[in-house]
Tab-separated table of C-alpha atoms and ligand atoms in Angstrom:
chain	number	residue	atom	x	y	z
A	12	MET	CA	69.333	77.481	-163.142
A	13	LEU	CA	69.482	73.888	-164.264
A	14	LEU	CA	69.165	72.486	-167.780
A	15	ILE	CA	68.019	68.935	-168.395
A	16	ARG	CA	69.083	68.173	-171.922
A	17	ASN	CA	67.496	65.871	-174.491
A	18	GLY	CA	65.279	63.746	-172.222
A	19	ASP	CA	62.372	61.553	-173.309
A	20	ILE	CA	59.677	63.589	-171.583
A	21	VAL	CA	56.639	61.611	-170.484
A	22	THR	CA	53.483	63.273	-169.185
A	23	ALA	CA	50.004	61.870	-168.501
A	24	THR	CA	49.035	62.496	-172.119
A	25	ASP	CA	52.204	63.060	-174.111
A	26	ARG	CA	55.691	61.864	-174.948
A	27	PHE	CA	58.360	63.902	-176.742
A	28	THR	CA	62.072	64.667	-176.719
A	29	ALA	CA	63.079	68.088	-175.407
A	30	ASP	CA	65.204	70.106	-172.998
A	31	ILE	CA	63.778	71.438	-169.728
A	32	LEU	CA	65.084	74.625	-168.174
A	33	CYS	CA	64.559	75.148	-164.455
A	34	ASP	CA	64.910	78.596	-162.961
A	35	ASN	CA	64.077	79.802	-159.472
A	36	GLY	CA	62.459	76.524	-158.502
A	37	VAL	CA	60.073	76.342	-161.438
A	38	ILE	CA	60.171	75.091	-165.007
A	39	SER	CA	60.875	78.147	-167.145
A	40	ALA	CA	61.042	76.571	-170.611
A	41	VAL	CA	60.473	73.273	-172.400
A	42	GLY	CA	61.762	72.925	-175.978
A	43	MET	CA	64.467	71.723	-178.323
A	44	ASN	CA	67.990	73.128	-178.102
A	45	LEU	CA	67.241	75.705	-175.412
A	46	GLU	CA	69.828	78.446	-175.113
A	47	VAL	CA	71.162	78.964	-171.610
A	48	PRO	CA	73.652	81.370	-170.046
A	49	GLU	CA	77.200	80.088	-169.814
A	50	GLY	CA	77.946	78.146	-166.691
A	51	THR	CA	74.390	76.782	-166.287
A	52	PRO	CA	74.633	73.243	-164.870
A	53	VAL	CA	73.518	70.688	-167.456
A	54	ILE	CA	72.291	67.130	-166.978
A	55	ASP	CA	72.341	64.990	-170.096
A	56	ALA	CA	69.141	62.909	-170.054
A	57	THR	CA	69.743	61.216	-173.413
A	58	GLY	CA	68.279	57.703	-173.326
A	59	LYS	CA	66.351	58.420	-170.137
A	60	HIS	CA	62.721	59.229	-169.390
A	61	VAL	CA	61.878	62.487	-167.652
A	62	PHE	CA	58.716	62.325	-165.542
A	63	PRO	CA	56.971	64.992	-163.460
A	64	GLY	CA	57.757	64.356	-159.796
A	65	PHE	CA	55.583	61.574	-158.436
A	66	ILE	CA	52.991	62.229	-155.737
A	67	ASP	CA	52.072	59.619	-153.162
A	68	PRO	CA	48.482	60.472	-152.198
A	69	HIS	CA	48.378	58.037	-149.273
A	70	VAL	CA	51.151	57.670	-146.726
A	71	HIS	CA	51.468	57.389	-142.975
A	72	VAL	CA	54.684	58.753	-141.530
A	73	TYR	CA	53.709	59.509	-137.934
A	74	LEU	CA	51.087	56.927	-136.995
A	75	PRO	CA	50.213	56.066	-133.411
A	76	PHE	CA	48.239	52.884	-134.036
A	77	MET	CA	47.452	49.483	-132.534
A	78	GLY	CA	49.436	50.089	-129.370
A	79	THR	CA	52.596	51.317	-131.064
A	80	VAL	CA	53.957	54.109	-133.282
A	81	SER	CA	55.228	53.799	-136.855
A	82	LYS	CA	59.010	53.657	-137.298
A	83	ASP	CA	59.680	56.363	-139.875
A	84	ASN	CA	60.081	60.038	-139.214
A	85	TYR	CA	59.963	62.733	-141.894
A	86	ALA	CA	63.707	62.562	-142.508
A	87	THR	CA	63.661	58.826	-143.273
A	88	ALA	CA	60.295	58.705	-145.044
A	89	SER	CA	60.896	61.703	-147.297
A	90	LYS	CA	64.416	60.534	-148.171
A	91	ALA	CA	63.008	57.103	-149.044
A	92	ALA	CA	60.268	58.749	-151.114
A	93	LEU	CA	62.791	60.779	-153.101
A	94	MET	CA	65.134	57.844	-153.642
A	95	GLY	CA	62.138	56.166	-155.283
A	96	GLY	CA	61.109	59.189	-157.382
A	97	THR	CA	58.297	60.528	-155.182
A	98	THR	CA	58.640	64.276	-154.647
A	99	THR	CA	55.386	65.040	-152.795
A	100	LEU	CA	53.768	63.173	-149.914
A	101	ILE	CA	50.165	63.460	-148.788
A	102	GLU	CA	50.081	62.105	-145.276
A	103	MET	CA	47.025	61.060	-143.298
A	104	CYS	CA	46.749	63.136	-140.121
A	105	CYS	CA	45.068	60.600	-137.810
A	106	PRO	CA	44.039	62.051	-134.430
A	107	SER	CA	42.471	59.825	-131.836
A	108	ARG	CA	38.782	60.385	-131.093
A	109	THR	CA	39.591	62.500	-128.059
A	110	GLU	CA	42.230	64.680	-129.709
A	111	ASP	CA	41.406	68.225	-130.795
A	112	PRO	CA	41.704	68.448	-134.613
A	113	LEU	CA	43.645	71.729	-134.487
A	114	ASP	CA	46.115	70.322	-131.964
A	115	ALA	CA	46.442	67.255	-134.172
A	116	ILE	CA	47.230	69.159	-137.336
A	117	ARG	CA	49.785	71.267	-135.464
A	118	LEU	CA	51.388	68.091	-134.141
A	119	TRP	CA	51.486	66.374	-137.536
A	120	LYS	CA	52.873	69.517	-139.195
A	121	SER	CA	55.553	69.839	-136.531
A	122	LYS	CA	56.813	66.380	-137.459
A	123	ALA	CA	57.493	67.570	-141.019
A	124	ASP	CA	58.282	71.295	-140.817
A	125	GLY	CA	61.998	71.924	-141.214
A	126	ILE	CA	62.683	68.197	-141.465
A	127	SER	CA	61.089	66.892	-144.647
A	128	PHE	CA	63.303	66.618	-147.707
A	129	CYS	CA	60.317	66.598	-150.074
A	130	ASP	CA	57.138	68.677	-150.299
A	131	TYR	CA	54.102	67.538	-148.339
A	132	THR	CA	50.536	68.147	-147.321
A	133	PHE	CA	47.911	66.275	-145.305
A	134	HIS	CA	44.493	64.713	-145.447
A	135	MET	CA	42.716	65.750	-142.254
A	136	GLY	CA	41.464	62.695	-140.395
A	137	VAL	CA	37.944	63.179	-139.046
A	138	THR	CA	37.694	60.719	-136.188
A	139	ARG	CA	34.899	62.487	-134.295
A	140	PHE	CA	32.244	64.948	-135.436
A	141	ASP	CA	30.516	67.520	-133.263
A	142	GLU	CA	30.080	71.300	-133.278
A	143	THR	CA	33.642	72.011	-132.081
A	144	THR	CA	35.070	69.643	-134.642
A	145	ALA	CA	33.062	71.306	-137.383
A	146	ASP	CA	34.492	74.731	-136.479
A	147	ALA	CA	37.991	73.310	-136.357
A	148	LEU	CA	37.540	71.634	-139.741
A	149	ARG	CA	36.356	74.887	-141.324
A	150	HIS	CA	39.505	76.539	-140.021
A	151	ILE	CA	41.709	73.705	-141.248
A	152	VAL	CA	40.250	74.003	-144.756
A	153	SER	CA	40.154	77.772	-145.129
A	154	ILE	CA	43.136	78.905	-143.062
A	155	GLU	CA	45.505	75.949	-143.150
A	156	GLY	CA	44.742	75.042	-146.785
A	157	ILE	CA	44.138	71.383	-146.043
A	158	THR	CA	41.327	70.602	-148.436
A	159	SER	CA	40.742	66.881	-148.038
A	160	PHE	CA	39.394	64.817	-145.166
A	161	LYS	CA	39.977	61.189	-144.226
A	162	VAL	CA	37.404	58.954	-142.592
A	163	PHE	CA	37.697	55.362	-141.422
A	164	LEU	CA	34.740	53.044	-141.720
A	165	ALA	CA	37.061	50.435	-140.220
A	166	TYR	CA	38.929	50.572	-136.869
A	167	LYS	CA	35.992	51.467	-134.623
A	168	GLY	CA	37.192	52.685	-131.257
A	169	ALA	CA	40.516	53.982	-132.602
A	170	PHE	CA	39.745	56.190	-135.606
A	171	GLY	CA	36.396	54.928	-136.852
A	172	ILE	CA	33.316	57.168	-136.824
A	173	GLU	CA	29.625	56.457	-136.381
A	174	ASP	CA	27.196	56.772	-139.282
A	175	THR	CA	25.659	60.024	-138.042
A	176	GLU	CA	29.180	61.472	-137.924
A	177	LEU	CA	29.865	60.183	-141.417
A	178	PHE	CA	26.761	61.940	-142.678
A	179	GLN	CA	27.733	65.195	-140.965
A	180	THR	CA	31.316	65.010	-142.203
A	181	LEU	CA	30.220	64.458	-145.789
A	182	SER	CA	27.632	67.241	-145.515
A	183	LEU	CA	30.311	69.666	-144.336
A	184	ALA	CA	32.680	68.477	-147.064
A	185	LYS	CA	29.999	69.123	-149.662
A	186	GLU	CA	29.457	72.624	-148.284
A	187	LEU	CA	33.202	73.385	-148.307
A	188	GLY	CA	33.876	71.650	-151.633
A	189	VAL	CA	36.536	69.346	-150.209
A	190	VAL	CA	37.217	65.706	-151.026
A	191	VAL	CA	36.609	63.007	-148.409
A	192	THR	CA	38.999	60.090	-148.619
A	193	ALA	CA	37.714	56.936	-146.961
A	194	HIS	CA	38.936	53.575	-145.717
A	195	CYS	CA	36.004	51.305	-146.546
A	196	GLU	CA	35.584	48.095	-144.580
A	197	ASN	CA	32.623	47.195	-142.383
A	198	ALA	CA	34.158	47.399	-138.897
A	199	ASP	CA	31.399	45.445	-137.143
A	200	LEU	CA	31.649	42.513	-139.528
A	201	VAL	CA	35.443	42.459	-139.149
A	202	ALA	CA	35.080	42.388	-135.360
A	203	GLU	CA	32.595	39.485	-135.510
A	204	LYS	CA	34.754	37.514	-137.903
A	205	GLN	CA	37.870	38.119	-135.766
A	206	LYS	CA	36.087	36.867	-132.635
A	207	LYS	CA	34.930	33.702	-134.390
A	208	LEU	CA	38.345	32.860	-135.831
A	209	ILE	CA	40.079	33.415	-132.504
A	210	SER	CA	37.529	31.260	-130.673
A	211	GLU	CA	38.396	28.490	-133.131
A	212	GLY	CA	42.083	28.822	-132.278
A	213	LYS	CA	42.905	30.397	-135.654
A	214	LEU	CA	45.545	32.848	-134.498
A	215	GLY	CA	48.344	33.156	-137.087
A	216	PRO	CA	48.830	35.896	-139.718
A	217	GLU	CA	47.256	33.609	-142.347
A	218	TRP	CA	43.864	34.361	-140.706
A	219	HIS	CA	44.099	38.113	-141.282
A	220	GLU	CA	42.666	37.955	-144.824
A	221	PRO	CA	39.790	35.604	-143.908
A	222	SER	CA	38.843	38.016	-141.108
A	223	ARG	CA	38.340	40.837	-143.637
A	224	PRO	CA	37.031	39.147	-146.812
A	225	VAL	CA	36.368	41.017	-150.048
A	226	THR	CA	32.642	41.266	-149.352
A	227	VAL	CA	33.356	43.212	-146.154
A	228	GLU	CA	35.365	45.731	-148.187
A	229	ALA	CA	32.726	45.931	-150.931
A	230	GLY	CA	30.067	46.441	-148.234
A	231	GLY	CA	32.095	49.317	-146.826
A	232	CYS	CA	32.329	50.865	-150.292
A	233	ARG	CA	28.573	50.574	-150.888
A	234	HIS	CA	27.968	52.151	-147.485
A	235	LEU	CA	30.133	55.134	-148.331
A	236	MET	CA	28.511	55.435	-151.766
A	237	THR	CA	25.067	55.687	-150.142
A	238	TYR	CA	26.255	58.527	-147.919
A	239	ALA	CA	27.986	60.246	-150.847
A	240	GLU	CA	24.775	59.983	-152.846
A	241	MET	CA	22.704	61.382	-149.971
A	242	THR	CA	24.998	64.367	-149.406
A	243	GLY	CA	26.433	65.018	-152.873
A	244	ALA	CA	29.944	64.992	-151.405
A	245	GLN	CA	32.980	64.046	-153.513
A	246	VAL	CA	34.605	60.897	-152.175
A	247	TYR	CA	37.861	59.068	-152.820
A	248	VAL	CA	38.093	55.426	-151.769
A	249	VAL	CA	41.600	54.693	-150.558
A	250	HIS	CA	43.479	51.411	-150.998
A	251	THR	CA	40.895	49.468	-153.001
A	252	SER	CA	42.109	45.878	-153.034
A	253	CYS	CA	39.624	43.705	-154.875
A	254	ILE	CA	37.146	43.155	-157.702
A	255	PRO	CA	33.876	43.560	-155.706
A	256	ALA	CA	35.060	46.843	-154.173
A	257	VAL	CA	35.872	48.398	-157.543
A	258	GLU	CA	32.588	47.096	-158.954
A	259	ALA	CA	30.618	48.580	-156.048
A	260	ILE	CA	32.138	52.007	-156.693
A	261	GLU	CA	31.668	51.716	-160.456
A	262	GLU	CA	27.988	50.965	-159.934
A	263	ALA	CA	27.606	54.081	-157.786
A	264	ARG	CA	29.457	56.193	-160.342
A	265	LYS	CA	26.872	55.141	-162.917
A	266	ARG	CA	24.201	56.633	-160.624
A	267	GLY	CA	26.132	59.903	-160.600
A	268	VAL	CA	28.061	59.498	-157.348
A	269	LYS	CA	31.271	61.509	-157.482
A	270	ALA	CA	33.840	58.911	-156.502
A	271	TRP	CA	37.501	58.397	-157.287
A	272	ILE	CA	39.288	55.071	-156.813
A	273	GLU	CA	42.775	54.563	-155.409
A	274	THR	CA	44.678	51.325	-155.189
A	275	VAL	CA	48.104	50.890	-153.613
A	276	SER	CA	51.242	49.178	-154.840
A	277	PRO	CA	51.146	46.138	-152.481
A	278	TYR	CA	47.803	45.013	-153.963
A	279	LEU	CA	49.213	45.168	-157.478
A	280	THR	CA	52.460	43.373	-156.774
A	281	LEU	CA	51.938	40.930	-153.896
A	282	ASP	CA	49.377	38.171	-153.418
A	283	SER	CA	47.875	36.139	-150.622
A	284	SER	CA	50.400	33.305	-150.972
A	285	TYR	CA	52.229	35.031	-148.087
A	286	ALA	CA	49.759	33.117	-145.886
A	287	GLU	CA	51.762	29.952	-146.601
A	288	LEU	CA	55.066	31.344	-145.382
A	289	PRO	CA	56.583	29.457	-142.450
A	290	ASN	CA	56.844	30.652	-138.861
A	291	PHE	CA	55.636	34.210	-138.422
A	292	GLU	CA	56.862	35.573	-141.785
A	293	GLY	CA	53.309	36.249	-142.955
A	294	ALA	CA	53.064	39.110	-140.429
A	295	LYS	CA	55.237	41.218	-142.741
A	296	PHE	CA	52.354	41.309	-145.212
A	297	VAL	CA	49.530	42.153	-142.830
A	298	MET	CA	47.824	45.350	-143.893
A	299	SER	CA	44.170	46.334	-144.180
A	300	PRO	CA	42.356	45.736	-146.390
A	301	PRO	CA	44.390	42.535	-146.767
A	302	ILE	CA	46.427	41.489	-149.772
A	303	ARG	CA	44.177	39.336	-151.968
A	304	SER	CA	44.643	36.453	-154.379
A	305	GLN	CA	46.268	36.952	-157.780
A	306	GLU	CA	42.986	37.352	-159.722
A	307	HIS	CA	42.268	40.539	-157.799
A	308	GLY	CA	45.720	41.928	-158.562
A	309	ASP	CA	45.287	41.124	-162.261
A	310	PHE	CA	41.908	42.852	-162.252
A	311	LEU	CA	43.389	45.950	-160.585
A	312	TRP	CA	46.068	46.242	-163.306
A	313	THR	CA	43.403	46.113	-166.016
A	314	ALA	CA	41.200	48.619	-164.201
A	315	LEU	CA	44.214	50.910	-163.888
A	316	ALA	CA	45.069	50.624	-167.596
A	317	GLU	CA	41.428	51.375	-168.461
A	318	GLY	CA	41.319	54.458	-166.237
A	319	ILE	CA	38.687	52.972	-163.883
A	320	ILE	CA	41.208	53.209	-161.061
A	321	ASP	CA	42.387	56.801	-160.834
A	322	THR	CA	45.462	56.709	-158.645
A	323	VAL	CA	48.111	54.455	-157.135
A	324	GLY	CA	49.483	55.315	-153.694
A	325	THR	CA	51.244	53.113	-151.173
A	326	ASP	CA	49.475	53.299	-147.795
A	327	HIS	CA	53.063	53.336	-146.532
A	328	ALA	CA	52.722	52.268	-142.868
A	329	PRO	CA	56.146	51.407	-141.490
A	330	PHE	CA	56.319	48.950	-138.589
A	331	ASP	CA	59.300	46.776	-137.675
A	332	TYR	CA	59.034	43.030	-137.985
A	333	ALA	CA	61.251	42.083	-135.054
A	334	THR	CA	59.409	43.968	-132.383
A	335	GLN	CA	56.217	45.603	-133.602
A	336	LYS	CA	54.783	42.956	-135.945
A	337	HIS	CA	55.725	40.389	-133.306
A	338	MET	CA	53.184	41.874	-130.896
A	339	GLY	CA	50.787	39.519	-132.667
A	340	HIS	CA	52.873	36.346	-132.368
A	341	PRO	CA	50.560	33.560	-131.123
A	342	ASP	CA	53.293	31.533	-129.516
A	343	PRO	CA	56.242	33.712	-128.538
A	344	ALA	CA	57.916	30.913	-126.608
A	345	LYS	CA	58.343	29.005	-129.871
A	346	CYS	CA	59.378	31.996	-131.984
A	347	VAL	CA	62.262	30.920	-134.207
A	348	ASP	CA	63.541	34.443	-134.724
A	349	ALA	CA	66.521	35.089	-132.544
A	350	HIS	CA	65.853	38.812	-132.844
A	351	PHE	CA	62.492	38.670	-131.119
A	352	GLN	CA	62.537	40.119	-127.613
A	353	THR	CA	59.324	38.737	-126.211
A	354	THR	CA	57.384	39.696	-123.154
A	355	GLY	CA	56.070	36.171	-123.428
A	356	THR	CA	52.462	37.245	-123.888
A	357	PRO	CA	50.785	35.200	-126.630
A	358	GLY	CA	49.139	37.330	-129.313
A	359	ASN	CA	47.087	36.709	-132.449
A	360	PHE	CA	46.689	38.203	-135.924
A	361	THR	CA	44.453	41.047	-134.650
A	362	LEU	CA	47.427	42.429	-132.695
A	363	ILE	CA	49.834	42.633	-135.645
A	364	PRO	CA	50.190	46.343	-136.485
A	365	ASN	CA	48.615	46.768	-139.916
A	366	GLY	CA	50.845	48.162	-142.599
A	367	ILE	CA	53.573	47.628	-145.174
A	368	PRO	CA	56.483	50.014	-145.730
A	369	SER	CA	56.598	50.846	-149.437
A	370	VAL	CA	56.913	54.591	-150.096
A	371	GLU	CA	60.330	53.961	-151.665
A	372	GLU	CA	59.246	51.159	-153.974
A	373	ARG	CA	56.009	52.369	-155.600
A	374	ILE	CA	57.410	53.693	-158.874
A	375	LYS	CA	59.995	50.923	-159.282
A	376	LEU	CA	57.197	48.379	-158.834
A	377	LEU	CA	54.802	50.161	-161.183
A	378	TYR	CA	57.555	50.418	-163.790
A	379	THR	CA	58.916	46.862	-163.437
A	380	GLU	CA	55.620	45.028	-162.995
A	381	GLY	CA	53.402	47.409	-164.939
A	382	VAL	CA	55.235	49.154	-167.780
A	383	ARG	CA	57.888	46.517	-168.525
A	384	ARG	CA	55.340	43.717	-168.441
A	385	GLY	CA	53.018	45.601	-170.782
A	386	ARG	CA	50.186	45.981	-168.261
A	387	ILE	CA	50.226	49.784	-168.352
A	388	ASP	CA	51.941	52.323	-170.585
A	389	LEU	CA	54.247	55.125	-169.514
A	390	GLN	CA	51.499	57.743	-169.685
A	391	THR	CA	49.338	55.689	-167.329
A	392	LEU	CA	52.250	55.488	-164.904
A	393	VAL	CA	52.500	59.283	-164.876
A	394	ARG	CA	48.742	59.746	-164.769
A	395	CYS	CA	48.039	57.469	-161.787
A	396	ALA	CA	51.100	58.304	-159.714
A	397	SER	CA	51.544	62.015	-160.422
A	398	THR	CA	49.036	63.973	-162.499
A	399	LYS	CA	45.757	62.537	-161.167
A	400	PRO	CA	46.731	62.799	-157.501
A	401	ALA	CA	47.746	66.417	-158.211
A	402	GLU	CA	44.441	67.160	-159.921
A	403	ILE	CA	42.188	65.473	-157.375
A	404	PHE	CA	43.907	67.034	-154.380
A	405	GLY	CA	44.260	70.570	-155.726
A	406	LEU	CA	47.986	70.568	-156.474
A	407	TYR	CA	47.750	70.764	-160.278
A	408	PRO	CA	49.377	72.346	-162.293
A	409	ARG	CA	51.901	73.349	-159.646
A	410	LYS	CA	52.640	69.633	-159.329
A	411	GLY	CA	52.044	66.729	-161.707
A	412	ALA	CA	52.949	68.606	-164.908
A	413	ILE	CA	55.948	69.490	-167.060
A	414	VAL	CA	54.972	72.934	-168.322
A	415	PRO	CA	56.458	76.393	-167.794
A	416	GLY	CA	55.377	77.665	-164.374
A	417	SER	CA	55.118	74.240	-162.712
A	418	ASP	CA	57.428	73.418	-159.842
A	419	ALA	CA	60.679	71.926	-161.128
A	420	ASP	CA	59.989	68.546	-159.534
A	421	LEU	CA	61.483	66.138	-162.041
A	422	VAL	CA	62.504	62.509	-162.139
A	423	ILE	CA	65.145	61.417	-164.640
A	424	TRP	CA	64.499	57.711	-164.948
A	425	ASP	CA	67.080	55.191	-166.106
A	426	PRO	CA	64.990	52.501	-167.832
A	427	GLU	CA	67.829	49.997	-168.067
A	428	TRP	CA	69.077	49.950	-164.472
A	429	ARG	CA	68.772	46.545	-162.851
A	430	GLY	CA	68.898	45.679	-159.176
A	431	LYS	CA	67.092	44.106	-156.265
A	432	ILE	CA	64.998	45.450	-153.406
A	433	SER	CA	66.408	44.816	-149.954
A	434	ALA	CA	65.969	46.129	-146.426
A	435	ALA	CA	69.759	46.187	-146.265
A	436	THR	CA	69.862	49.012	-148.797
A	437	HIS	CA	66.499	50.784	-148.505
A	438	SER	CA	66.150	54.199	-146.870
A	439	MET	CA	62.954	53.497	-144.928
A	440	ALA	CA	63.438	53.023	-141.195
A	441	THR	CA	61.985	49.515	-141.040
A	442	ASP	CA	63.956	46.324	-140.433
A	443	TYR	CA	62.336	44.424	-143.306
A	444	SER	CA	61.021	44.818	-146.817
A	445	ALA	CA	57.897	43.038	-148.036
A	446	PHE	CA	59.656	42.970	-151.428
A	447	GLU	CA	62.956	41.507	-150.205
A	448	GLY	CA	65.005	40.081	-153.081
A	449	LYS	CA	62.640	41.263	-155.796
A	450	SER	CA	64.365	42.052	-159.113
A	451	ILE	CA	63.731	45.555	-160.358
A	452	VAL	CA	64.214	47.182	-163.746
A	453	GLY	CA	64.613	50.979	-163.826
A	454	ARG	CA	65.295	53.515	-161.144
A	455	ALA	CA	65.193	57.202	-160.368
A	456	ASP	CA	68.625	58.389	-161.440
A	457	THR	CA	68.218	62.075	-160.685
A	458	VAL	CA	65.404	63.701	-158.727
A	459	THR	CA	64.764	67.407	-158.222
A	460	VAL	CA	62.414	69.217	-155.865
A	461	ARG	CA	61.722	72.804	-156.956
A	462	GLY	CA	64.932	72.726	-158.979
A	463	LYS	CA	67.153	71.388	-156.232
A	464	ILE	CA	68.885	68.088	-156.932
A	465	MET	CA	68.102	65.606	-154.151
A	466	VAL	CA	69.195	62.371	-155.843
A	467	GLN	CA	72.024	62.269	-158.382
A	468	ASN	CA	73.095	59.152	-160.278
A	469	GLY	CA	71.070	57.144	-157.786
A	470	GLU	CA	73.006	58.638	-154.853
A	471	TRP	CA	71.498	60.696	-152.059
A	472	VAL	CA	72.504	64.401	-152.072
A	473	GLY	CA	69.411	65.865	-150.376
A	474	GLU	CA	69.199	68.862	-148.096
A	475	LYS	CA	67.231	68.465	-144.861
A	476	GLY	CA	64.262	70.772	-144.475
A	477	TRP	CA	64.103	71.606	-148.183
A	478	GLY	CA	60.556	70.233	-148.301
A	479	GLU	CA	57.700	72.720	-148.016
A	480	PHE	CA	54.140	72.425	-146.788
A	481	LEU	CA	51.737	72.829	-149.725
A	482	PRO	CA	48.554	74.781	-148.961
A	483	ARG	CA	45.763	73.785	-151.331
A	484	GLU	CA	42.493	75.065	-152.766
A	485	PRO	CA	39.340	72.923	-152.889
A	486	LYS	CA	38.935	71.083	-156.186
A	487	LYS	CA	35.670	70.166	-157.918
A	488	TYR	CA	34.892	66.668	-159.205
A	489	GLY	CA	34.513	66.909	-162.964
A	490	ASP	CA	37.450	69.308	-163.377
A	491	CYS	CA	39.708	66.264	-163.475
B	5	LIG	N1	45.767	50.089	-143.155
B	5	LIG	C1	46.988	49.646	-142.921
B	5	LIG	O1	47.312	48.547	-143.336
B	5	LIG	N2	47.829	50.415	-142.192
B	5	LIG	C2	47.549	51.702	-141.752
B	5	LIG	C3	46.129	52.019	-141.721
B	5	LIG	C4	45.308	51.232	-142.663
B	5	LIG	O2	44.203	51.585	-142.944
B	6	LIG	ZN1	43.213	52.646	-144.447
B	7	LIG	ZN1	46.282	54.400	-144.775
B	8	LIG	ZN1	59.460	35.426	-134.909
């Protein structure tokens, strides 16, 4: 048993002061002055917020990609998540086109089972579609309890699928009632734009954004919307970065397309001024879709406050700066970074592994930049980063809620803590932070997963392997 006394409880719709009693891994009571047996451990949450554990609906932990493999493993990524207040991860399982989906899900699960500190599940990447894949996907949904797919309209050759496969995947998803999450960028246009820029000698990280402009992302969204409309499937657009993309999805929603919108913390809190950084520093900020100019970030905050954007994830994709990001250095001989061990082969921006490590920082950033600056309220924070992801992906009310019967995943948040983000102190396995030196207000003081304390007074006390795989049921659009 564990009693959390006198906290300011914040849910997606409510705010009140009460005690929370946790028993046997679940919340057993919520109310004022709860009576507990003598000897029950008590945490005094006076002056602190208590949130339902946060859910990151979009992370990569194990990611073989662009000629390398992401740096984190489940021990580092799940510890980092918990230190930042995230108690559940939904990871993209991304097989290559030739990999068997069942082998892939076994492999991805083996990376987490017995290792993860926090609870987890997966979106099943569909990177090829044929009869065998269809059978495997049915099994993955009904037997493994993995009730969401992931498709890439970008990255042709690696993960991307053809349009006939997209149609078949969405048709199957409709039949099974599962959600299809999608990375929407027009891969062919990106490839053409990349070729042109490179032929003009435009090689540095500052050319990443121009190679994937907002219209290419909006085009990808419209493409997916057409297929969703044709099949009736429920779709969820991941990492939406810009005004035209959100508008394209909004337009489709008005026609009755069942579409949810995710954005991710880098788009809300960084902007394209990274392109002006000296040397190769800009590579730290290369992710796809790219980070846009400030007006897009401002628009995303408003859309989030208005409920147009449903969720905020991270697209955590952890690559080191010194070695991995440097695979795209155009002029290694002139690299100013003493740390860079070069093979001497000149690269370009298309060879910089895409991704920013941020699973640890999402809630701190949403709180500091969103709540404290008046862009969103506390309920919106809980809604977009906990309750909505739980609802959309079939985890609610086990997760994302503070009611009797829900898992005792709780975050006691100190709203007055002040500090800075730094790679020197973060728990992620990467050698840099895209938010280095950023001042932060508020932090996760105490974090529980199914009643077990994993973070206490901001210190790590977690137990390896405590995290559990979460089998899920399909969820219908309209129920949330
Ligand atoms: N985008 C990234 O930036 N990294 C991982 C994959 C993706 O779609
Ligand atoms: Zn993506
Ligand atoms: Zn991703
Ligand atoms: Zn360098």
